[in-house]
PDB file of C-alpha atoms in Angstrom:
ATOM      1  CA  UNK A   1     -39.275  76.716  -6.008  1.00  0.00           C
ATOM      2  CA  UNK A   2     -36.674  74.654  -7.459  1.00  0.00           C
ATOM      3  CA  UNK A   3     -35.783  74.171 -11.251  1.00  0.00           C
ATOM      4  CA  UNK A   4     -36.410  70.719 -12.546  1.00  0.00           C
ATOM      5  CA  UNK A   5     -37.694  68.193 -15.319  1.00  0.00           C
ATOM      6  CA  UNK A   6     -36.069  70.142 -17.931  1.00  0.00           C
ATOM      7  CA  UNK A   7     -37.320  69.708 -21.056  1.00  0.00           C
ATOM      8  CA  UNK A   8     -40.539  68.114 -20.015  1.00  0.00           C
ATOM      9  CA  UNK A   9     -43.757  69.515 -21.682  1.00  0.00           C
ATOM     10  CA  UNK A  10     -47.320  69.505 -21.272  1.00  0.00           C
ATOM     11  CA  UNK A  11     -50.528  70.626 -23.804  1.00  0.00           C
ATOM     12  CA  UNK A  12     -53.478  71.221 -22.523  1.00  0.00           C
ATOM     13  CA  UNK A  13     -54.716  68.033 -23.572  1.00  0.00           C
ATOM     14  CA  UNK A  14     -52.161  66.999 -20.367  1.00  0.00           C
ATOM     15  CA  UNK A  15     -53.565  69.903 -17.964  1.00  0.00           C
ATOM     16  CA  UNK A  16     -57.412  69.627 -19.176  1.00  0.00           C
ATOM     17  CA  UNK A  17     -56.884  73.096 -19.251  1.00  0.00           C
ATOM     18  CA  UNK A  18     -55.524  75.899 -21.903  1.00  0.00           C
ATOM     19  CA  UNK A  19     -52.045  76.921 -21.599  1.00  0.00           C
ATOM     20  CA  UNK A  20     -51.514  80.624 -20.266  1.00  0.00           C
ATOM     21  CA  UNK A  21     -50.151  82.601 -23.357  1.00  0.00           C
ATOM     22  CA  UNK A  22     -47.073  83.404 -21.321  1.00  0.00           C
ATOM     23  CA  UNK A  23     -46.908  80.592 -18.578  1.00  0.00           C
ATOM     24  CA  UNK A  24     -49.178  78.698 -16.796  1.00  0.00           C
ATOM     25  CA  UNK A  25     -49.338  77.373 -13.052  1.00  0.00           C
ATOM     26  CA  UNK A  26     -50.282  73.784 -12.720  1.00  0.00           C
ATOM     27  CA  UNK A  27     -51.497  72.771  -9.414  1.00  0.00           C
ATOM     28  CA  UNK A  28     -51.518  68.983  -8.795  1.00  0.00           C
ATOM     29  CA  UNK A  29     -54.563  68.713  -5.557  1.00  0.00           C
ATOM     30  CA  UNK A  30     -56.372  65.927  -3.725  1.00  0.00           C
ATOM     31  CA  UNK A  31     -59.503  66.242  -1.949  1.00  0.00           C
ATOM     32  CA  UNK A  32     -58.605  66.533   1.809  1.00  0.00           C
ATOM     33  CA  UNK A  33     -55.431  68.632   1.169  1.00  0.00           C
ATOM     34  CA  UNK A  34     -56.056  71.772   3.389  1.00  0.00           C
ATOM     35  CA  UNK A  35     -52.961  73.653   2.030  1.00  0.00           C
ATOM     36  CA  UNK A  36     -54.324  72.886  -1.693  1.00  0.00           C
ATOM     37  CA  UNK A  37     -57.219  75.680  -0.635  1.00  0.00           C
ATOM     38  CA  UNK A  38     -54.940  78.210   0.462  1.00  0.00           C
ATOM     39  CA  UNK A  39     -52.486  77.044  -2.683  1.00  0.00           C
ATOM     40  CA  UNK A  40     -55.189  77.559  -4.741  1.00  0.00           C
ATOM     41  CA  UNK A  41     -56.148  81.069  -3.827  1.00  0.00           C
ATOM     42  CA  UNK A  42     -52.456  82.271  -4.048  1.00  0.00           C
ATOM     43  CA  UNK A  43     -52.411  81.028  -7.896  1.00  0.00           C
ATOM     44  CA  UNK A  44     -55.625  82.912  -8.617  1.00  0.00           C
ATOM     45  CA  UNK A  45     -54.526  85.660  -7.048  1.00  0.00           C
ATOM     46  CA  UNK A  46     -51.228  85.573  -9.067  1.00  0.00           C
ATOM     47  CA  UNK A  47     -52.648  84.817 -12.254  1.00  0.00           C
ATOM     48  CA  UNK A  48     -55.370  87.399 -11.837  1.00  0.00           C
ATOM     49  CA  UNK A  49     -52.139  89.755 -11.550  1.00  0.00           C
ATOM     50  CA  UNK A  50     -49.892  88.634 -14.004  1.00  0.00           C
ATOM     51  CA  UNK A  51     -51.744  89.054 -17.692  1.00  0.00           C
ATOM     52  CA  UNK A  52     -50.932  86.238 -19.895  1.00  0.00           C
ATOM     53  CA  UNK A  53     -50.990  83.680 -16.657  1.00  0.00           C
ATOM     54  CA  UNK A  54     -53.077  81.117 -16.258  1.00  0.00           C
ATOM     55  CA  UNK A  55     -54.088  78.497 -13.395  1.00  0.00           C
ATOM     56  CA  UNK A  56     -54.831  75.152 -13.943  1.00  0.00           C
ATOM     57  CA  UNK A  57     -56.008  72.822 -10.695  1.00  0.00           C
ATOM     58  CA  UNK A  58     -55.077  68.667 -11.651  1.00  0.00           C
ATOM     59  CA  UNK A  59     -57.354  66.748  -9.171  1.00  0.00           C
ATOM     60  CA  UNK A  60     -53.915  64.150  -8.283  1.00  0.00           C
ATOM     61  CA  UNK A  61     -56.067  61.097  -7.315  1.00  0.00           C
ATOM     62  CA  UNK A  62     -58.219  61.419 -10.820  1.00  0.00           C
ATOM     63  CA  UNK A  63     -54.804  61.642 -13.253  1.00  0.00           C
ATOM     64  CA  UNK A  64     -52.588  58.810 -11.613  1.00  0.00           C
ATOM     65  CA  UNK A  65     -50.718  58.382 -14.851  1.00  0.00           C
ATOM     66  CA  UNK A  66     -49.287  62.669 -15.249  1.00  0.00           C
ATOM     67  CA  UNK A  67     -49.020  61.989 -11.260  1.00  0.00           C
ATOM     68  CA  UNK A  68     -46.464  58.949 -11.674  1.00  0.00           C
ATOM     69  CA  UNK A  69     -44.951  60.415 -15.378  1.00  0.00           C
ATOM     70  CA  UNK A  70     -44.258  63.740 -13.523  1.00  0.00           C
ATOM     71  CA  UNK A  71     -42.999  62.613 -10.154  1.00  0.00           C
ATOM     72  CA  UNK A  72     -45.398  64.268  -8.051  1.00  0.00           C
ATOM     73  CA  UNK A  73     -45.538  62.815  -4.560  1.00  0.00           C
ATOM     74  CA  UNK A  74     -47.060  65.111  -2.346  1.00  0.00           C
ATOM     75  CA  UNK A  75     -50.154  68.184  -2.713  1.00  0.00           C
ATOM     76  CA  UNK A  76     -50.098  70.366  -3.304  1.00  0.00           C
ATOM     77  CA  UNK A  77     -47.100  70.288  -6.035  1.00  0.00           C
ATOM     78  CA  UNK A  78     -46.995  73.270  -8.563  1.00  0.00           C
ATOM     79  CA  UNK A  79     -45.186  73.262 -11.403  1.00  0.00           C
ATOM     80  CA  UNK A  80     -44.711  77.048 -13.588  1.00  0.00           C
ATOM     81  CA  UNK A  81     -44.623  76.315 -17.388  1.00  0.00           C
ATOM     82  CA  UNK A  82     -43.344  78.664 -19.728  1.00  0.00           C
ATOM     83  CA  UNK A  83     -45.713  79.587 -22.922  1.00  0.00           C
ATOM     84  CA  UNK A  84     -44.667  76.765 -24.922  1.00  0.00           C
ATOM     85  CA  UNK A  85     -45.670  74.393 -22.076  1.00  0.00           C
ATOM     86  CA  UNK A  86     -42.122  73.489 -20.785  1.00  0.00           C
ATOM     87  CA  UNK A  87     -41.674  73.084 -16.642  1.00  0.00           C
ATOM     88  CA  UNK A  88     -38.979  75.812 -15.825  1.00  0.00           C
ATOM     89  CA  UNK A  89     -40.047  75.402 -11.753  1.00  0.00           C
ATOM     90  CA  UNK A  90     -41.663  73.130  -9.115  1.00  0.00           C
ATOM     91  CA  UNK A  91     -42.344  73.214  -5.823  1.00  0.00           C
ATOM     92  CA  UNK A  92     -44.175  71.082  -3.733  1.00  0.00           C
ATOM     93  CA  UNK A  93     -46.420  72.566  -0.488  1.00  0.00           C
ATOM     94  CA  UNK A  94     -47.947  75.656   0.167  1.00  0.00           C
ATOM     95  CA  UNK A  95     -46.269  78.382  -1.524  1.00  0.00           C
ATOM     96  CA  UNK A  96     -45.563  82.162  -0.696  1.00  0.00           C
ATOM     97  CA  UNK A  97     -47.394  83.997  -2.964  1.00  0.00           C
ATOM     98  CA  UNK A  98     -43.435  86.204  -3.583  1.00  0.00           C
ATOM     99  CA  UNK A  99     -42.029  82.925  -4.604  1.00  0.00           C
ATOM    100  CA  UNK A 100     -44.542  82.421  -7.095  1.00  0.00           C
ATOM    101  CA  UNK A 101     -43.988  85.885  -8.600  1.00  0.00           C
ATOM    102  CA  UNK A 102     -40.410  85.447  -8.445  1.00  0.00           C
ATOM    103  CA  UNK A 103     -40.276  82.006 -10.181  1.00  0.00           C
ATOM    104  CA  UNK A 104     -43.137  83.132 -13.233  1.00  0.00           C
ATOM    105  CA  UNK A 105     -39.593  85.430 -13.840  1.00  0.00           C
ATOM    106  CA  UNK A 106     -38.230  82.480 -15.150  1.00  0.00           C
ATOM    107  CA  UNK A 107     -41.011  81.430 -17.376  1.00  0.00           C
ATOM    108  CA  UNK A 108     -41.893  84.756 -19.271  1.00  0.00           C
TER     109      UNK A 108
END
C-alpha cells in the first residue's frame, strides 16, 4: 500500500457510507471483478478485528465522478482513511490481509 493524495478527504456523503470512528477502508468494485470478492472479505475480516474500523464497498461503474476525482483506474482500489476522512494509503488489487493491518497503523 502506498501513501498518496495527501490531503484529500471524503464524508460519508462521498462513501454513501459512515466514516469508521478511527479509519475507514474504502473499496472502489465493479461487477465482474473476481479479486473485488476476495478484497471484500479481507476488509470485513479486518474491520470486524480492528474496533473503530469500518468498510465501505463504492460500486466504481455507479460513481464515475469520485472514480475520475480520485484517480482510480483499476478494482479493486482501496484507499485507508484516517477518522477525519483523510486518505493516508492506497493500493490498488487484491490485498494481503497483513498489509491492510499494517497500513490502518498509519491511519489510527
Amino acid at each position: 500500500m502506498r501513501e498518496r493524495d495527501e490531503g484529500k478527504r471524503l464524508g460519508a456523503a462521498d462513501l454513501g457510507g459512515d466514516l469508521g470512528e478511527r479509519a475507514t477502508l474504502v473499496q472502489f468494485s465493479s461487477a465482474f471483478c473476481a479479486p473485488c470478492r476476495a478484497t471484500r472479505r479481507v476488509l470485513g475480516e479486518v474491520a470486524g478485528l480492528v474496533p473503530g474500523v469500518a468498510h465501505v464497498e463504492i460500486d466504481a461503474e455507479s460513481r464515475l465522478d469520485l472514480v475520475r476525482e480520485l484517480g482510480i483506474l483499476r478494482t479493486p482500489t482501496v484507499l485507508v482513511l484516517d477518522a477525519d476522512g483523510r486518505v493516508v494509503r492506497r493500493a490498488a488489487g487484491q490485498p494481503r490481509k497483513a498489509d491492510v493491518i499494517a497500513a490502518l497503523g498509519k491511519a489510527v
